[in-house]
Amino acid sequence: KQEVTQIPAALSVPEGENLVLNCSFTDSAIYNLQWFRQDPGKGLTSLLLIQSSQREQTSGRLNASLDKSSGRSTLYIAASQPGDSATYLCAVWAGAGSYQLTFGKGTKLSVIP
Amino acid sequence: GAGVSQTPSNKVTEKGKYVELRCDPISGHTALYWYRQSLGQGPEFLIYFQGTGAADDSGLPNDRFFAVRPEGSVSTLKIQRTERGDSAVYLCASSLLNTGELFFGEGSRLTVL
């Protein structure tokens, strides 16, 4: 059974810092990995999708990498802003007839002005 | 609208009552998913529809939970004889199947008293 772990569970940084969020998964046979952002009391916003054949994806100040063989992904946020404060979730999709995303519990990020 | 729409946003009910939660996916998305998120946890898969049929309902916790998508667009999640343990945020997502990228709604927060 696929398990997804996100470390740390919470992170507080001063505005302007670069930071890295970590995601690990136990079964490397994944089809893709997706990073989401969730604001309090809200739904999930898709940030980046990395296909299993890709190593990384970039969107603005965000860069996500994927190392499938080691079961790890990182989300790098450059020049953090208070508006980046949210919970960040990663999820993996096994594909091959499975349509279930398996999520981690998330990392709660606070960016202090 | 352009995104996934869920109603109601909040539902408070009494133990033993029947509840319906509605999801209107992004136009043109053939795949529709229901997830459930408890406080401090990542979302957990409930059911997946491809068109009108439930292709994977393995995440439904028991037979009190049922979902339909009669015309291949709007879906309704139905919960009979609600229990306090059903309290959670119920999230709906849709996707174009071949991309695997899910887009989530804002969720329906269910509270069972």
Short mmCIF file of N, CA and C in Angstrom, two decimals, chain B residues 6-89:
data_model
loop_
_atom_site.label_atom_id
_atom_site.label_comp_id
_atom_site.label_asym_id
_atom_site.label_seq_id
_atom_site.Cartn_x
_atom_site.Cartn_y
_atom_site.Cartn_z
N GLN B 6 -19.17 23.06 -5.57
CA GLN B 6 -19.77 22.13 -4.62
C GLN B 6 -20.79 22.84 -3.76
N THR B 7 -21.91 22.18 -3.54
CA THR B 7 -22.94 22.71 -2.66
C THR B 7 -23.50 21.60 -1.78
N PRO B 8 -23.90 21.90 -0.52
CA PRO B 8 -23.68 23.17 0.15
C PRO B 8 -22.23 23.32 0.59
N SER B 9 -21.83 24.50 0.96
CA SER B 9 -20.47 24.67 1.48
C SER B 9 -20.38 24.18 2.92
N ASN B 10 -21.49 24.30 3.63
CA ASN B 10 -21.56 23.82 5.01
C ASN B 10 -22.89 23.12 5.23
N LYS B 11 -22.84 22.01 5.94
CA LYS B 11 -24.07 21.28 6.26
C LYS B 11 -23.96 20.76 7.69
N VAL B 12 -24.92 21.14 8.52
CA VAL B 12 -24.98 20.62 9.88
C VAL B 12 -26.24 19.76 9.97
N THR B 13 -26.08 18.56 10.46
CA THR B 13 -27.21 17.65 10.55
C THR B 13 -27.14 16.88 11.86
N GLU B 14 -28.20 16.17 12.15
CA GLU B 14 -28.25 15.36 13.36
C GLU B 14 -27.95 13.90 13.04
N LYS B 15 -27.41 13.25 13.99
CA LYS B 15 -27.11 11.81 13.85
C LYS B 15 -28.36 11.07 13.37
N GLY B 16 -28.16 10.22 12.38
CA GLY B 16 -29.26 9.42 11.86
C GLY B 16 -29.96 10.01 10.65
N LYS B 17 -29.69 11.27 10.33
CA LYS B 17 -30.34 11.91 9.18
C LYS B 17 -29.65 11.54 7.87
N TYR B 18 -30.34 11.85 6.77
CA TYR B 18 -29.85 11.61 5.41
C TYR B 18 -29.31 12.92 4.85
N VAL B 19 -28.19 12.83 4.12
CA VAL B 19 -27.53 14.02 3.58
C VAL B 19 -27.15 13.80 2.11
N GLU B 20 -27.30 14.84 1.32
CA GLU B 20 -26.85 14.82 -0.07
C GLU B 20 -25.89 15.98 -0.30
N LEU B 21 -24.77 15.69 -0.94
CA LEU B 21 -23.78 16.70 -1.30
C LEU B 21 -23.62 16.69 -2.82
N ARG B 22 -23.58 17.88 -3.40
CA ARG B 22 -23.59 17.99 -4.86
C ARG B 22 -22.27 18.51 -5.39
N CYS B 23 -21.88 18.01 -6.57
CA CYS B 23 -20.65 18.45 -7.23
C CYS B 23 -20.93 18.72 -8.70
N ASP B 24 -20.53 19.89 -9.17
CA ASP B 24 -20.64 20.25 -10.58
C ASP B 24 -19.22 20.39 -11.13
N PRO B 25 -18.75 19.46 -11.96
CA PRO B 25 -17.34 19.48 -12.38
C PRO B 25 -17.07 20.54 -13.45
N ILE B 26 -15.81 20.68 -13.79
CA ILE B 26 -15.42 21.56 -14.88
C ILE B 26 -15.99 21.01 -16.19
N SER B 27 -16.56 21.90 -16.97
CA SER B 27 -17.18 21.48 -18.22
C SER B 27 -16.18 20.74 -19.11
N GLY B 28 -16.60 19.58 -19.59
CA GLY B 28 -15.74 18.80 -20.48
C GLY B 28 -14.90 17.77 -19.77
N HIS B 29 -14.82 17.82 -18.44
CA HIS B 29 -14.04 16.83 -17.69
C HIS B 29 -14.88 15.57 -17.53
N THR B 30 -14.35 14.46 -18.04
CA THR B 30 -15.12 13.22 -17.98
C THR B 30 -14.91 12.47 -16.67
N ALA B 31 -13.77 12.71 -16.02
CA ALA B 31 -13.47 12.01 -14.77
C ALA B 31 -13.89 12.88 -13.58
N LEU B 32 -14.52 12.24 -12.59
CA LEU B 32 -14.97 12.94 -11.38
C LEU B 32 -14.64 12.08 -10.17
N TYR B 33 -14.15 12.72 -9.13
CA TYR B 33 -13.68 12.02 -7.93
C TYR B 33 -14.31 12.65 -6.70
N TRP B 34 -14.54 11.82 -5.68
CA TRP B 34 -14.90 12.30 -4.35
C TRP B 34 -13.81 11.87 -3.37
N TYR B 35 -13.41 12.82 -2.53
CA TYR B 35 -12.46 12.56 -1.46
C TYR B 35 -13.05 13.08 -0.16
N ARG B 36 -12.51 12.57 0.96
CA ARG B 36 -12.95 13.03 2.27
C ARG B 36 -11.70 13.44 3.06
N GLN B 37 -11.79 14.59 3.71
CA GLN B 37 -10.64 15.10 4.47
C GLN B 37 -11.04 15.39 5.91
N SER B 38 -10.39 14.69 6.83
CA SER B 38 -10.60 14.95 8.26
C SER B 38 -9.55 15.96 8.72
N LEU B 39 -9.81 16.58 9.84
CA LEU B 39 -8.94 17.64 10.35
C LEU B 39 -7.50 17.16 10.52
N GLY B 40 -6.57 17.89 9.92
CA GLY B 40 -5.16 17.57 10.07
C GLY B 40 -4.67 16.42 9.21
N GLN B 41 -5.53 15.92 8.34
CA GLN B 41 -5.17 14.80 7.48
C GLN B 41 -5.21 15.20 6.02
N GLY B 42 -4.55 14.40 5.18
CA GLY B 42 -4.70 14.60 3.76
C GLY B 42 -6.01 13.98 3.28
N PRO B 43 -6.49 14.40 2.13
CA PRO B 43 -7.73 13.82 1.60
C PRO B 43 -7.59 12.32 1.35
N GLU B 44 -8.68 11.60 1.56
CA GLU B 44 -8.72 10.16 1.30
C GLU B 44 -9.75 9.87 0.22
N PHE B 45 -9.37 9.01 -0.70
CA PHE B 45 -10.20 8.66 -1.85
C PHE B 45 -11.48 7.95 -1.42
N LEU B 46 -12.59 8.34 -2.06
CA LEU B 46 -13.86 7.66 -1.84
C LEU B 46 -14.32 6.90 -3.09
N ILE B 47 -14.48 7.65 -4.21
CA ILE B 47 -15.06 7.05 -5.41
C ILE B 47 -14.63 7.83 -6.64
N TYR B 48 -14.55 7.13 -7.76
CA TYR B 48 -14.17 7.72 -9.03
C TYR B 48 -15.19 7.34 -10.10
N PHE B 49 -15.62 8.35 -10.88
CA PHE B 49 -16.53 8.14 -12.01
C PHE B 49 -15.80 8.44 -13.32
N GLN B 50 -16.02 7.58 -14.29
CA GLN B 50 -15.63 7.88 -15.66
C GLN B 50 -16.94 7.91 -16.44
N GLY B 51 -17.38 9.11 -16.83
CA GLY B 51 -18.70 9.23 -17.44
C GLY B 51 -19.78 9.02 -16.39
N THR B 52 -20.73 8.18 -16.69
CA THR B 52 -21.85 7.96 -15.78
C THR B 52 -21.59 6.85 -14.77
N GLY B 53 -20.61 6.00 -15.04
CA GLY B 53 -20.41 4.84 -14.19
C GLY B 53 -19.33 5.02 -13.15
N ALA B 54 -19.53 4.38 -11.99
CA ALA B 54 -18.52 4.40 -10.94
C ALA B 54 -17.47 3.35 -11.28
N ALA B 55 -16.31 3.82 -11.73
CA ALA B 55 -15.25 2.90 -12.13
C ALA B 55 -14.50 2.32 -10.94
N ASP B 56 -14.51 3.03 -9.82
CA ASP B 56 -13.79 2.56 -8.63
C ASP B 56 -14.49 3.16 -7.41
N ASP B 57 -15.18 2.32 -6.63
CA ASP B 57 -15.83 2.80 -5.42
C ASP B 57 -15.22 2.15 -4.18
N SER B 58 -13.98 1.73 -4.30
CA SER B 58 -13.34 0.98 -3.23
C SER B 58 -13.06 1.81 -1.98
N GLY B 59 -13.13 3.13 -2.09
CA GLY B 59 -12.87 3.98 -0.93
C GLY B 59 -14.10 4.30 -0.10
N LEU B 60 -15.28 3.94 -0.56
CA LEU B 60 -16.48 4.19 0.23
C LEU B 60 -16.40 3.38 1.52
N PRO B 61 -16.56 4.01 2.68
CA PRO B 61 -16.30 3.31 3.95
C PRO B 61 -17.31 2.20 4.27
N ASN B 62 -18.54 2.34 3.85
CA ASN B 62 -19.56 1.31 4.13
C ASN B 62 -20.77 1.59 3.25
N ASP B 63 -21.80 0.76 3.39
CA ASP B 63 -22.95 0.86 2.48
C ASP B 63 -23.89 2.01 2.81
N ARG B 64 -23.56 2.83 3.81
CA ARG B 64 -24.36 4.03 4.05
C ARG B 64 -24.00 5.13 3.04
N PHE B 65 -22.86 4.96 2.37
CA PHE B 65 -22.37 5.95 1.41
C PHE B 65 -22.68 5.46 -0.01
N PHE B 66 -23.19 6.39 -0.83
CA PHE B 66 -23.51 6.07 -2.21
C PHE B 66 -23.35 7.33 -3.05
N ALA B 67 -22.92 7.18 -4.29
CA ALA B 67 -22.78 8.34 -5.16
C ALA B 67 -23.31 8.02 -6.54
N VAL B 68 -23.84 9.03 -7.21
CA VAL B 68 -24.38 8.86 -8.55
C VAL B 68 -23.90 9.99 -9.44
N ARG B 69 -23.95 9.71 -10.74
CA ARG B 69 -23.61 10.72 -11.75
C ARG B 69 -24.42 10.37 -13.00
N PRO B 70 -25.74 10.55 -12.94
CA PRO B 70 -26.66 9.99 -13.93
C PRO B 70 -26.46 10.48 -15.36
N GLU B 71 -25.99 11.69 -15.56
CA GLU B 71 -25.85 12.20 -16.92
C GLU B 71 -24.39 12.48 -17.28
N GLY B 72 -23.49 11.99 -16.46
CA GLY B 72 -22.07 12.14 -16.77
C GLY B 72 -21.51 13.51 -16.48
N SER B 73 -22.27 14.34 -15.74
CA SER B 73 -21.76 15.66 -15.38
C SER B 73 -21.85 15.83 -13.87
N VAL B 74 -22.97 16.37 -13.38
CA VAL B 74 -23.15 16.60 -11.95
C VAL B 74 -23.18 15.26 -11.21
N SER B 75 -22.57 15.27 -10.02
CA SER B 75 -22.59 14.09 -9.17
C SER B 75 -23.15 14.45 -7.80
N THR B 76 -23.80 13.47 -7.18
CA THR B 76 -24.33 13.63 -5.83
C THR B 76 -23.78 12.51 -4.95
N LEU B 77 -23.22 12.91 -3.82
CA LEU B 77 -22.78 11.95 -2.80
C LEU B 77 -23.87 11.88 -1.75
N LYS B 78 -24.33 10.65 -1.46
CA LYS B 78 -25.45 10.47 -0.56
C LYS B 78 -24.98 9.70 0.66
N ILE B 79 -25.35 10.18 1.84
CA ILE B 79 -24.97 9.51 3.09
C ILE B 79 -26.24 9.25 3.88
N GLN B 80 -26.49 7.98 4.15
CA GLN B 80 -27.67 7.60 4.93
C GLN B 80 -27.29 7.41 6.39
N ARG B 81 -28.27 7.62 7.26
CA ARG B 81 -28.10 7.33 8.70
C ARG B 81 -26.76 7.88 9.20
N THR B 82 -26.58 9.17 9.03
CA THR B 82 -25.29 9.78 9.36
C THR B 82 -24.86 9.51 10.80
N GLU B 83 -23.54 9.39 10.97
CA GLU B 83 -22.93 9.18 12.27
C GLU B 83 -21.95 10.33 12.53
N ARG B 84 -21.62 10.54 13.82
CA ARG B 84 -20.71 11.63 14.16
C ARG B 84 -19.37 11.47 13.47
N GLY B 85 -18.95 10.25 13.26
CA GLY B 85 -17.68 9.98 12.59
C GLY B 85 -17.67 10.35 11.11
N ASP B 86 -18.83 10.67 10.56
CA ASP B 86 -18.89 11.10 9.15
C ASP B 86 -18.51 12.57 9.01
N SER B 87 -18.40 13.28 10.12
CA SER B 87 -18.05 14.69 10.07
C SER B 87 -16.68 14.87 9.44
N ALA B 88 -16.63 15.68 8.39
CA ALA B 88 -15.40 15.89 7.62
C ALA B 88 -15.70 16.89 6.52
N VAL B 89 -14.67 17.22 5.76
CA VAL B 89 -14.86 18.00 4.54
C VAL B 89 -14.87 17.03 3.36
#
